CSV table of C-alpha atoms and ligand atoms in Angstrom, one decimal:
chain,number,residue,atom,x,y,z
A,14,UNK,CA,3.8,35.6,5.2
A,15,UNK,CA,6.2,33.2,3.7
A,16,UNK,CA,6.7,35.9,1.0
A,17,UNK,CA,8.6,38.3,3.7
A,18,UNK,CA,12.2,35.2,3.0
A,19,UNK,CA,11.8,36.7,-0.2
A,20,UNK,CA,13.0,40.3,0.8
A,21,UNK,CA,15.7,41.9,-0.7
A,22,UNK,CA,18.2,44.3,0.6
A,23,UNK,CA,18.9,47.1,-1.5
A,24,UNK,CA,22.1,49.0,-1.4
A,25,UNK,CA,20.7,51.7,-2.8
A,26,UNK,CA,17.7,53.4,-3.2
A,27,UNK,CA,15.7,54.0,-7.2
A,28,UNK,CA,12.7,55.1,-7.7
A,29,UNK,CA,10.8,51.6,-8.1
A,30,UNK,CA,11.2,49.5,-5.4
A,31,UNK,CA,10.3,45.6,-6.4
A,32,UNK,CA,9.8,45.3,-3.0
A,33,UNK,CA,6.3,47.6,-2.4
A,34,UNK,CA,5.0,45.6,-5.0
A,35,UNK,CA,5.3,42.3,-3.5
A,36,UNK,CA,4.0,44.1,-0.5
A,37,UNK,CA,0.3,44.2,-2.3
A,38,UNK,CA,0.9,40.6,-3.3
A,39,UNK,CA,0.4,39.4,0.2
A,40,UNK,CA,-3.5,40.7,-0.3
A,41,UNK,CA,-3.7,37.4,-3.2
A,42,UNK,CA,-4.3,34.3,-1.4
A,43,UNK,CA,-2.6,31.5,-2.6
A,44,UNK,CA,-5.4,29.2,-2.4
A,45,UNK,CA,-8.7,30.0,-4.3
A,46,UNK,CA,-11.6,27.4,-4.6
A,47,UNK,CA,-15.0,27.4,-7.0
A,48,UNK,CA,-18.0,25.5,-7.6
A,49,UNK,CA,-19.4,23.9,-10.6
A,50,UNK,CA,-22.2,21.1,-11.7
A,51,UNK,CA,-21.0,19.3,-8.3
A,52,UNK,CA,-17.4,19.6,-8.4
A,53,UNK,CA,-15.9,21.4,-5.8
A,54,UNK,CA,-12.0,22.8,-7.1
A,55,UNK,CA,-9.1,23.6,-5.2
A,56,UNK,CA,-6.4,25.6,-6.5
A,57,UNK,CA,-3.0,26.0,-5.3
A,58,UNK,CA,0.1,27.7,-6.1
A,59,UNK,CA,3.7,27.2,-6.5
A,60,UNK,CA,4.1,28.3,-2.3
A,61,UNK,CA,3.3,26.2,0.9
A,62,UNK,CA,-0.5,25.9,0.5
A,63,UNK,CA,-2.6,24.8,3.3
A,64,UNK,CA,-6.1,23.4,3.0
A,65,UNK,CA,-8.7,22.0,5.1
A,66,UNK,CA,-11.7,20.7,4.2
A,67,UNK,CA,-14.7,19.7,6.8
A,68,UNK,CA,-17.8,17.5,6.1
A,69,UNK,CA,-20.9,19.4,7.6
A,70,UNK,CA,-23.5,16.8,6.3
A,71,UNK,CA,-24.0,14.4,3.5
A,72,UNK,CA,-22.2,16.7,-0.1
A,73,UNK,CA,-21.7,20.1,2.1
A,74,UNK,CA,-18.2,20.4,2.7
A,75,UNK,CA,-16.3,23.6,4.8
A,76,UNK,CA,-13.0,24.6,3.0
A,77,UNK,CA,-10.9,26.6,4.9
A,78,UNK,CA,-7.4,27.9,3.5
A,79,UNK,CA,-5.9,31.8,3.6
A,80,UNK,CA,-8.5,33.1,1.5
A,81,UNK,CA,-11.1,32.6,4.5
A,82,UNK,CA,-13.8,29.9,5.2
A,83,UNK,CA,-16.2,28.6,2.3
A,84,UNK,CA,-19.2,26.2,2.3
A,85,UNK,CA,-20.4,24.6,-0.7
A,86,UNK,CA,-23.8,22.4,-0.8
A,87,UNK,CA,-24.5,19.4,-3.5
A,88,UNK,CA,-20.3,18.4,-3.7
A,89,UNK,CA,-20.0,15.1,-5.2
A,90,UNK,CA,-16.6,15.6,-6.5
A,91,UNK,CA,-13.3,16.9,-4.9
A,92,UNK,CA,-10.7,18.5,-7.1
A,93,UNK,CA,-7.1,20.0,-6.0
A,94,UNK,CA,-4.7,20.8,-7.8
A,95,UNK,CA,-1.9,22.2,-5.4
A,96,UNK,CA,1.3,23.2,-7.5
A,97,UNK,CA,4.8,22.7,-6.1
A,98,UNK,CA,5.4,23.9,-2.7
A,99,UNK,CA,5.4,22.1,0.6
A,100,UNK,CA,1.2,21.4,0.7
A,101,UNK,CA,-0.8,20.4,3.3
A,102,UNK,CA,-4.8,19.3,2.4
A,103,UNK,CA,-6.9,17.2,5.4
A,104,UNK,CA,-10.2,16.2,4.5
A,105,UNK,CA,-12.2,15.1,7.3
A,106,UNK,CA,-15.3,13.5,5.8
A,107,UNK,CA,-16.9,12.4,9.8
A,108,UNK,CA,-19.4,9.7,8.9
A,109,UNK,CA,-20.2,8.9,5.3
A,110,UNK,CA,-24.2,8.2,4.5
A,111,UNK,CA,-25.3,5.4,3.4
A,112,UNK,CA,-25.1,4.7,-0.1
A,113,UNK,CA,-23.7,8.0,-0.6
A,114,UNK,CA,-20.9,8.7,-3.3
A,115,UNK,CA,-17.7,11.1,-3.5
A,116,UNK,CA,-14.9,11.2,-6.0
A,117,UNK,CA,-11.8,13.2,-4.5
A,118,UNK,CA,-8.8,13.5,-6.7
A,119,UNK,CA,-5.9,15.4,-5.7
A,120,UNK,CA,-2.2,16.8,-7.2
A,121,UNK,CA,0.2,17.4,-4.7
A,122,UNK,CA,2.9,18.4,-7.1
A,123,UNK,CA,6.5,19.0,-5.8
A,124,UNK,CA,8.0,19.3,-2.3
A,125,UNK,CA,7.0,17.5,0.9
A,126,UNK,CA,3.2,17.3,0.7
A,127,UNK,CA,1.0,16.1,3.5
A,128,UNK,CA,-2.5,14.8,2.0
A,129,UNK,CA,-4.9,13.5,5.5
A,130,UNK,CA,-8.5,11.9,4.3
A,131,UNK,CA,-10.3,10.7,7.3
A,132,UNK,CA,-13.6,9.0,7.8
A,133,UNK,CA,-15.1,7.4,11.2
A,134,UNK,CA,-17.0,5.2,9.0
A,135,UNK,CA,-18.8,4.8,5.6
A,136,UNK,CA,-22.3,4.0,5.5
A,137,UNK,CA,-23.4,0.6,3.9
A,138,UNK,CA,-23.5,1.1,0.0
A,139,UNK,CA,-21.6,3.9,0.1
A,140,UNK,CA,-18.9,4.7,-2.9
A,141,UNK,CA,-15.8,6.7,-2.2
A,142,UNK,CA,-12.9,7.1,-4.6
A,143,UNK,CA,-9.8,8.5,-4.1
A,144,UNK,CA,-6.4,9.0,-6.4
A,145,UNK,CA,-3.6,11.1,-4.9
A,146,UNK,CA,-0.8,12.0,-7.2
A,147,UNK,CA,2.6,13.3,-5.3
A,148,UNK,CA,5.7,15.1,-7.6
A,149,UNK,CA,9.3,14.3,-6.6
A,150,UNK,CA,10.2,14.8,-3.4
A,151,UNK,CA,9.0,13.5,-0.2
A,152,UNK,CA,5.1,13.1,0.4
A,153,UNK,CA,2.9,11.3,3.4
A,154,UNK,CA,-0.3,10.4,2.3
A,155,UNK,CA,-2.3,8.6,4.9
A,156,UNK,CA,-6.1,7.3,4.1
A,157,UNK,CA,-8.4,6.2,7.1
A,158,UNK,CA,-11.6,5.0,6.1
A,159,UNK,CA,-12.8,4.0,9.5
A,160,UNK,CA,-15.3,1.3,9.6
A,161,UNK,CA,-16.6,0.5,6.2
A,162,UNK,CA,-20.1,-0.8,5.9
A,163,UNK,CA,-21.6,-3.6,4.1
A,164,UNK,CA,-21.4,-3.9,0.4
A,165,UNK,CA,-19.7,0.1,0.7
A,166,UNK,CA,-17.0,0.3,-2.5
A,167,UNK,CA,-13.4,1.8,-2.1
A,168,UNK,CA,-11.3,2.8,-4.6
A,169,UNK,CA,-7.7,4.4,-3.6
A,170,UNK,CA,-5.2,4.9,-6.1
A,171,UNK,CA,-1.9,6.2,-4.7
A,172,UNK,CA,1.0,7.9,-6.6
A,173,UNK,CA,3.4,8.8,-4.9
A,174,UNK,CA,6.5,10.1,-7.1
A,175,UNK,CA,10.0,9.8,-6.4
A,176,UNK,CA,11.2,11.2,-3.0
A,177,UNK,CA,11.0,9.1,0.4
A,178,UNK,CA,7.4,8.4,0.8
A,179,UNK,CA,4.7,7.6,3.3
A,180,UNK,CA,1.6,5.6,2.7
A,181,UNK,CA,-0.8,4.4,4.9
A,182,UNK,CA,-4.4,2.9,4.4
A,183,UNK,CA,-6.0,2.1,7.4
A,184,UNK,CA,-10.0,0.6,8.2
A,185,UNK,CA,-11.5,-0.3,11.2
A,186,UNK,CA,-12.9,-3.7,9.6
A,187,UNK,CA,-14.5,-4.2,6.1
A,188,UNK,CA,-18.0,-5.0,6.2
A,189,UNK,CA,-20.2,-8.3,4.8
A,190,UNK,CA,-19.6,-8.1,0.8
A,191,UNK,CA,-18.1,-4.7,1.0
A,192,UNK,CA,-14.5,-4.0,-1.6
A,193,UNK,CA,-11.5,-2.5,-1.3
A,194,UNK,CA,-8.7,-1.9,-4.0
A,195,UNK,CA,-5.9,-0.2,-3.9
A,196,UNK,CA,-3.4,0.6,-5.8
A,197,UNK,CA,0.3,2.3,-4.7
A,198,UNK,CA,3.1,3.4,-6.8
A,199,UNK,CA,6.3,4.1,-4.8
A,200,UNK,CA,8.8,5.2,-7.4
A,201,UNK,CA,12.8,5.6,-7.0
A,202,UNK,CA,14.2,6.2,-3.0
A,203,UNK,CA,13.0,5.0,0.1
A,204,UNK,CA,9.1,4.3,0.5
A,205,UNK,CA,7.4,3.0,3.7
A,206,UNK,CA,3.4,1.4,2.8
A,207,UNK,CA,1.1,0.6,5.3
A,208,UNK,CA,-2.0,-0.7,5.3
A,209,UNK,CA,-4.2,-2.2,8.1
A,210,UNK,CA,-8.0,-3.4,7.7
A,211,UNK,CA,-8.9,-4.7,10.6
A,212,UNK,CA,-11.2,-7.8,10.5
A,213,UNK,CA,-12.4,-8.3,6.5
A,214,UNK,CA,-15.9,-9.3,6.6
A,215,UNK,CA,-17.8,-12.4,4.8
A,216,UNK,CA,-17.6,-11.9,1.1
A,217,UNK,CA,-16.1,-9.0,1.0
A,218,UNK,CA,-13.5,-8.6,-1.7
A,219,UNK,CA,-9.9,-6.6,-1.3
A,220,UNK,CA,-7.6,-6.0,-4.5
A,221,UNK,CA,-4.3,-4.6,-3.5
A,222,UNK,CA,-1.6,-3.6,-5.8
A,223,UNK,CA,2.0,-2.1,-4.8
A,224,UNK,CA,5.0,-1.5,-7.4
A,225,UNK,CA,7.4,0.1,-4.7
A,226,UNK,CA,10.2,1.2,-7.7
A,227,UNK,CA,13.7,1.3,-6.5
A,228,UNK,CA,15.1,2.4,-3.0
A,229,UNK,CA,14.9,0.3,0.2
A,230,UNK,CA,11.2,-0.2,0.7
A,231,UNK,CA,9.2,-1.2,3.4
A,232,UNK,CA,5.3,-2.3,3.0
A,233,UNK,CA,2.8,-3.7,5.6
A,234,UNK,CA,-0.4,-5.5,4.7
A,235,UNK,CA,-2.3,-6.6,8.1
A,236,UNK,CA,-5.6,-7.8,8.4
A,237,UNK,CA,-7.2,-9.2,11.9
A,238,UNK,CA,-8.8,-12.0,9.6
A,239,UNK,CA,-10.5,-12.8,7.1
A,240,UNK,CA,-13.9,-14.2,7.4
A,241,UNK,CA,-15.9,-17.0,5.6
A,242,UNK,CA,-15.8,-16.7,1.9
A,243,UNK,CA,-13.8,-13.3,1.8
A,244,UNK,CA,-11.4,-13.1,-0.6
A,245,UNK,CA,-7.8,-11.1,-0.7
A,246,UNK,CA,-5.4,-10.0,-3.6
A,247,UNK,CA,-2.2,-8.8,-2.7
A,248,UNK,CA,0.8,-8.2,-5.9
A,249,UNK,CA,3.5,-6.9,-4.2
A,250,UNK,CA,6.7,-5.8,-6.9
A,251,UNK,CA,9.5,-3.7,-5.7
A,252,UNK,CA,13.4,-2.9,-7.8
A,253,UNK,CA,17.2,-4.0,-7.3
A,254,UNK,CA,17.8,-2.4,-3.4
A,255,UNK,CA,16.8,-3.9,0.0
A,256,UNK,CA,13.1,-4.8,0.2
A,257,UNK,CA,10.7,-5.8,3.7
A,258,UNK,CA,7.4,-7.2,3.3
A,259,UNK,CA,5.5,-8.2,6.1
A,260,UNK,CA,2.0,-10.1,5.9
A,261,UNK,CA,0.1,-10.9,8.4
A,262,UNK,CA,-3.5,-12.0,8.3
A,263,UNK,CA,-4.5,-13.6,11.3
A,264,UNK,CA,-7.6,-16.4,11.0
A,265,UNK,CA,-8.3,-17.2,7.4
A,266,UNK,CA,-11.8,-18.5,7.9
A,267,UNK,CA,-13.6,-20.9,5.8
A,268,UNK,CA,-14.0,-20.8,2.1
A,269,UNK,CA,-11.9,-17.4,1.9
A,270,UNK,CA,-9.4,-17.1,-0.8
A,271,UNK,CA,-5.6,-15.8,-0.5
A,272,UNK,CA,-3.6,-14.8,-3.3
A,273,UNK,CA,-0.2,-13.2,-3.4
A,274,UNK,CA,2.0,-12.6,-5.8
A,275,UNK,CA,5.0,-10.6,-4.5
A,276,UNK,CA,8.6,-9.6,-6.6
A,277,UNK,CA,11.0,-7.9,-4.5
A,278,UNK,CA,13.7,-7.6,-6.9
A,279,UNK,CA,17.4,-8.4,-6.3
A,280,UNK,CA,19.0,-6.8,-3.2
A,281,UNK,CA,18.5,-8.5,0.4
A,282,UNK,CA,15.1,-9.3,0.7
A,283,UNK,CA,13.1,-9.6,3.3
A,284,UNK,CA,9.0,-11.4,3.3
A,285,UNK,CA,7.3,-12.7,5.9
A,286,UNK,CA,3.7,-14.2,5.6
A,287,UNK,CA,1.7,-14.8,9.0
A,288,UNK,CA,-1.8,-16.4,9.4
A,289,UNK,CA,-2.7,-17.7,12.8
A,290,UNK,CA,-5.5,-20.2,10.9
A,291,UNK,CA,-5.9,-21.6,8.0
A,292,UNK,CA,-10.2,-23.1,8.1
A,293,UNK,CA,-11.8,-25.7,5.8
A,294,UNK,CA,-12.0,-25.1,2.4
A,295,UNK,CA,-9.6,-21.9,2.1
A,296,UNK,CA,-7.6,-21.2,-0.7
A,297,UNK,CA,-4.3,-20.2,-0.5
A,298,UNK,CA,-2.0,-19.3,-3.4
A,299,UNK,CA,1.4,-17.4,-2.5
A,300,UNK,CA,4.3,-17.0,-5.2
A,301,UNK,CA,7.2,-15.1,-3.6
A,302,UNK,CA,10.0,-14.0,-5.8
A,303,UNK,CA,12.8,-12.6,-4.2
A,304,UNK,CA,15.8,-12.4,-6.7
A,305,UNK,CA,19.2,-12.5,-6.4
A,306,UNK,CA,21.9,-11.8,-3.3
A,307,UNK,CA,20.8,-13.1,0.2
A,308,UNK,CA,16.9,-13.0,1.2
A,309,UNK,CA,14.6,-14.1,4.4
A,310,UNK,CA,11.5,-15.5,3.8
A,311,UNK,CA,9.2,-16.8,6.6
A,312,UNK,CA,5.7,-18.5,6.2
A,313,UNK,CA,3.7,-19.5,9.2
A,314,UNK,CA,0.3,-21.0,8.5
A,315,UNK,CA,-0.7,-21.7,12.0
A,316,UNK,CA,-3.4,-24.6,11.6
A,317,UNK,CA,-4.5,-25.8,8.7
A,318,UNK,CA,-7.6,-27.3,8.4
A,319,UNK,CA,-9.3,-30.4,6.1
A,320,UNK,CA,-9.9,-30.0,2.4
A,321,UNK,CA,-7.4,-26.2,2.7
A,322,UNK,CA,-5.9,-25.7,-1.2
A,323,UNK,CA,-2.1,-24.4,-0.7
A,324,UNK,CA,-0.2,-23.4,-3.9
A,325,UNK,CA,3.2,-22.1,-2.4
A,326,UNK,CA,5.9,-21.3,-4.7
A,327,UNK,CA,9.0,-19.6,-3.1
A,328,UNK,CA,12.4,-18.6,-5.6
A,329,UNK,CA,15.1,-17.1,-3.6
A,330,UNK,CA,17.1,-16.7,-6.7
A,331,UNK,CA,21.2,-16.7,-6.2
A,332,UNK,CA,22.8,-15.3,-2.8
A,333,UNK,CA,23.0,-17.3,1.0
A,334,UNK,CA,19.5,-17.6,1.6
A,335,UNK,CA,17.5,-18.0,4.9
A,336,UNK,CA,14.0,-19.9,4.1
A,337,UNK,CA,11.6,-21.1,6.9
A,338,UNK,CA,8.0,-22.3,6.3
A,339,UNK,CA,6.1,-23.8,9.3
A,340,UNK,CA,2.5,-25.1,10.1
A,341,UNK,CA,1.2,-26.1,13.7
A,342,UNK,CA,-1.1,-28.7,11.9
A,343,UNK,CA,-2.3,-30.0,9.2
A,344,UNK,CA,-5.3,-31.3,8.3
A,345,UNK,CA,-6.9,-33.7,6.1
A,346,UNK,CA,-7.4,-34.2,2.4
A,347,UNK,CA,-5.1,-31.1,1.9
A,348,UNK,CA,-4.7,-30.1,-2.0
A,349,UNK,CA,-1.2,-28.8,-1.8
A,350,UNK,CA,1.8,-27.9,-4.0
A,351,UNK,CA,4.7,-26.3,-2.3
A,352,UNK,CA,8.2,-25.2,-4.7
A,353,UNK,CA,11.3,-24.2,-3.1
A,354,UNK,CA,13.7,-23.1,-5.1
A,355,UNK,CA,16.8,-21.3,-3.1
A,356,UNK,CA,19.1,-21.2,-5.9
A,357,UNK,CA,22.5,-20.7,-6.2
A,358,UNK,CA,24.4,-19.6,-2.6
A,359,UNK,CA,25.1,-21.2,0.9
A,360,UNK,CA,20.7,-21.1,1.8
A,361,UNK,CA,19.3,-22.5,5.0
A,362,UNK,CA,15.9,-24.0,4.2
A,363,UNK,CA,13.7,-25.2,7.3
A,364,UNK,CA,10.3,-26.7,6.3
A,365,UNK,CA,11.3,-29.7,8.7
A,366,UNK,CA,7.0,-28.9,10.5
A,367,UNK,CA,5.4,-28.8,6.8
A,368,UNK,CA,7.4,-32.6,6.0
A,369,UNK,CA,6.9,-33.7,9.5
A,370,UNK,CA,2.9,-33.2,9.4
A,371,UNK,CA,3.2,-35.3,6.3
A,372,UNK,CA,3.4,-32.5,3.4
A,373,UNK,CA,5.4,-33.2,-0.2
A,374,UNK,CA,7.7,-30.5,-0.5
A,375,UNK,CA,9.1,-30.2,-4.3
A,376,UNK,CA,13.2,-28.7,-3.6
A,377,UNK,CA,14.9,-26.9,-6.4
A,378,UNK,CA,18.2,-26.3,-4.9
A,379,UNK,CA,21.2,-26.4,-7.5
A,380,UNK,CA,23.8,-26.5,-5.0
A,381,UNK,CA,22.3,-30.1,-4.5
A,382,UNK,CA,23.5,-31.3,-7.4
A,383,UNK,CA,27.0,-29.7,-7.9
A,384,UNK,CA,27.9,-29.6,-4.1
A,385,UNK,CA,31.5,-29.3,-3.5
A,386,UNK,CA,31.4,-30.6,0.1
A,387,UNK,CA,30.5,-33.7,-0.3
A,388,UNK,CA,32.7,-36.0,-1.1
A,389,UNK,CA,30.9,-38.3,-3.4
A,390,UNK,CA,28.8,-36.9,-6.4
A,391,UNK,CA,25.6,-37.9,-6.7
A,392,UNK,CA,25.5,-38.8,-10.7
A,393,UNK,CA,23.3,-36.9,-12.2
A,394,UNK,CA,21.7,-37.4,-16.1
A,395,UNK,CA,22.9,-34.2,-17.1
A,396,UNK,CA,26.6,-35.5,-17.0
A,397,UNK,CA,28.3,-35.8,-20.4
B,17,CA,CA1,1.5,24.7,-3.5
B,18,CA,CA1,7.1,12.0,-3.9
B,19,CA,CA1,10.9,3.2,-3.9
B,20,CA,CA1,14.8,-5.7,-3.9
């Protein structure tokens, strides 16, 4: 029906109209999908394509688009390719079997494209790959996985093209041993990335990987917890504009392992790192670059317990600066190494809790050394 903007006025009448012949293209439909050795494909055009596709049981999948309703038996992979065009492709997958395995992989191409996977949960075992590739302009793509099941494997890889983008990945808890990696590519102009877990279970492993390209970004990484012996890799890079990170983990239980290794680039930075608990024996390693002009960065560890590792290193690069790194408590026979550098700038740095519960903090602050205000120079071994 879209095709009817397409109408022309003629002034005059000839023999051939154009027109009566894109009449009888309205019969085509702009969507057409086939079947072969497993693989279910979804084909687009260059118009506004809109597809839905249903999980009836475990590989038998409903696709509904212009062209009517199909169902196809035995899918184990999901292909689309949906050309330029403002698209629209939901794929509602109700609750994945266990041990049960899909590959979906989808192009999105040009204009605002809407891609909506849901799952209420995935079976224990169970192996699900996804990679989502957006064009240039404006795409939402939004992944829930519901509640994924013990030792189930998740693979999303999101690319999202230029254009103001949204991601989200959300889960209603990761199961005992289960993993999770994911990896989002933002590209030039403003993205937003979400992603929420819920509680991430004992062993369980998540790999997370963000380059946010240019463009004020925002990303989200929560998590309810993480329990005993679960482990979480987060690398975070975004470019040269105004760049919001917010971490927040909740209780870091005992054994489990943090890593975070986040660039935002120059611009005026924003990263905060929450977790309400740090327990015995965790590991936490956070390196937060933030570049030049003026930055935020707050890091609240709640309680931390005996024997915790904590490798914190913090560069605000040049620019006024606003640093704040607290604890409620510390306890004993901590391993930790904690850098501030602040750089060049007029920087507030509060980590008055961390040196109060007893904590070396190593200061890298050049204005230190060359300050102007004070009256008296501290000599320094670097004078000629
Ligand atoms: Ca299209
Ligand atoms: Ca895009
Ligand atoms: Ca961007
Ligand atoms: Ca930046």
């Amino acid at each position: 029906m879209s095709r009817s903007s397409r109408k022309r006025t003629w002034g005059h009448s000839f023999f051939f109209t154009p027109s009566l012949e894109a009449l009888g293209d309205r019969t085509v439909p702009s969507v057409t999908s086939a079947f072969e050795n497993g693989t279910l494909s979804i084909l687009g055009d260059a118009e506004d394509d809109l597809v839905e596709i249903v999980a009836e049981a475990e590989g038998t999948f409903t696709v509904t688009t212009d062209a009517g309703e199909e169902t196809y038996e035995g899918v184990e992979r999901i292909e689309a390719d949906l050309g330029d065009g403002d698209d629209e492709l939901t794929i509602d997958l109700g609750e994945v079997d266990r041990r049960a395995e899909l590959e979906v992989e989808v192009e999105l191409g040009d204009g605002a494209n809407v891609f909506d996977m849901t799952a209420d949960e995935l079976g224990a075992r169970a192996e699900v790959s996804v990679f989502v590739t957006g064009g240039g302009d404006d795409d939402e793509v939004s992944i829930d996985l519901g509640e994924v099941g013990a030792r189930a494997e998740v693979e999303a890889e999101v690319d999202l093209g230029d254009g103001a983008n949204y991601a989200e990945l959300i889960a209603d808890g990761l199961g005992r041993a289960a993993s999770l990696g994911l990896v989002v590519d933002g590209g030039d102009d403003d993205d937003e990335v979400v992603v929420d877990l819920g509680e991430i279970g004992s062993r369980a492993e998540v790999e997370a990987e963000a380059d946010l390209g240019d463009g004020d970004n925002y990303a989200e990484f929560i998590a309810d917890g993480l329990a005993r012996a679960a482990s979480l890799s987060l690398d975070v890079e975004a470019g040269d504009d105004d760049d919001e990170l917010v971490v927040e983990l909740g209780e870091i239980a005992a054994r489990a392992e943090v890593e975070a290794d986040v660039d935002l680039g120059d611009g005026d930075n924003v990263a905060e790192m929450i977790a309400d608990e740090v327990a015995r024996r965790a590991e936490l390693d956070i390196q937060l670059d933030l570049g030049d002009d003026d930055d935020e960065v707050v890091v609240e560890l709640g309680e931390i317990a005996a024997g915790v590792k904590l490798d914190i290193d913090v560069d605000t690069g040049d620019g006024d600066d606003d640093l704040t790194l607290t604890a409620d408590e510390i306890g004993s026979r901590i391993d930790a190494d904690v850098r501030i550098d602040s750089g060049d700038g007029d920087d507030t740095v509060d980590a008055d809790a961390l040196i109060d519960l007893g904590l070396e903090i190593d200061f890298q602050d050049p204005d230190d050394e060359s300050s102007d205000d004070d009256d008296e120079d501290d000599e320094d071994d670097n004078d000629d």
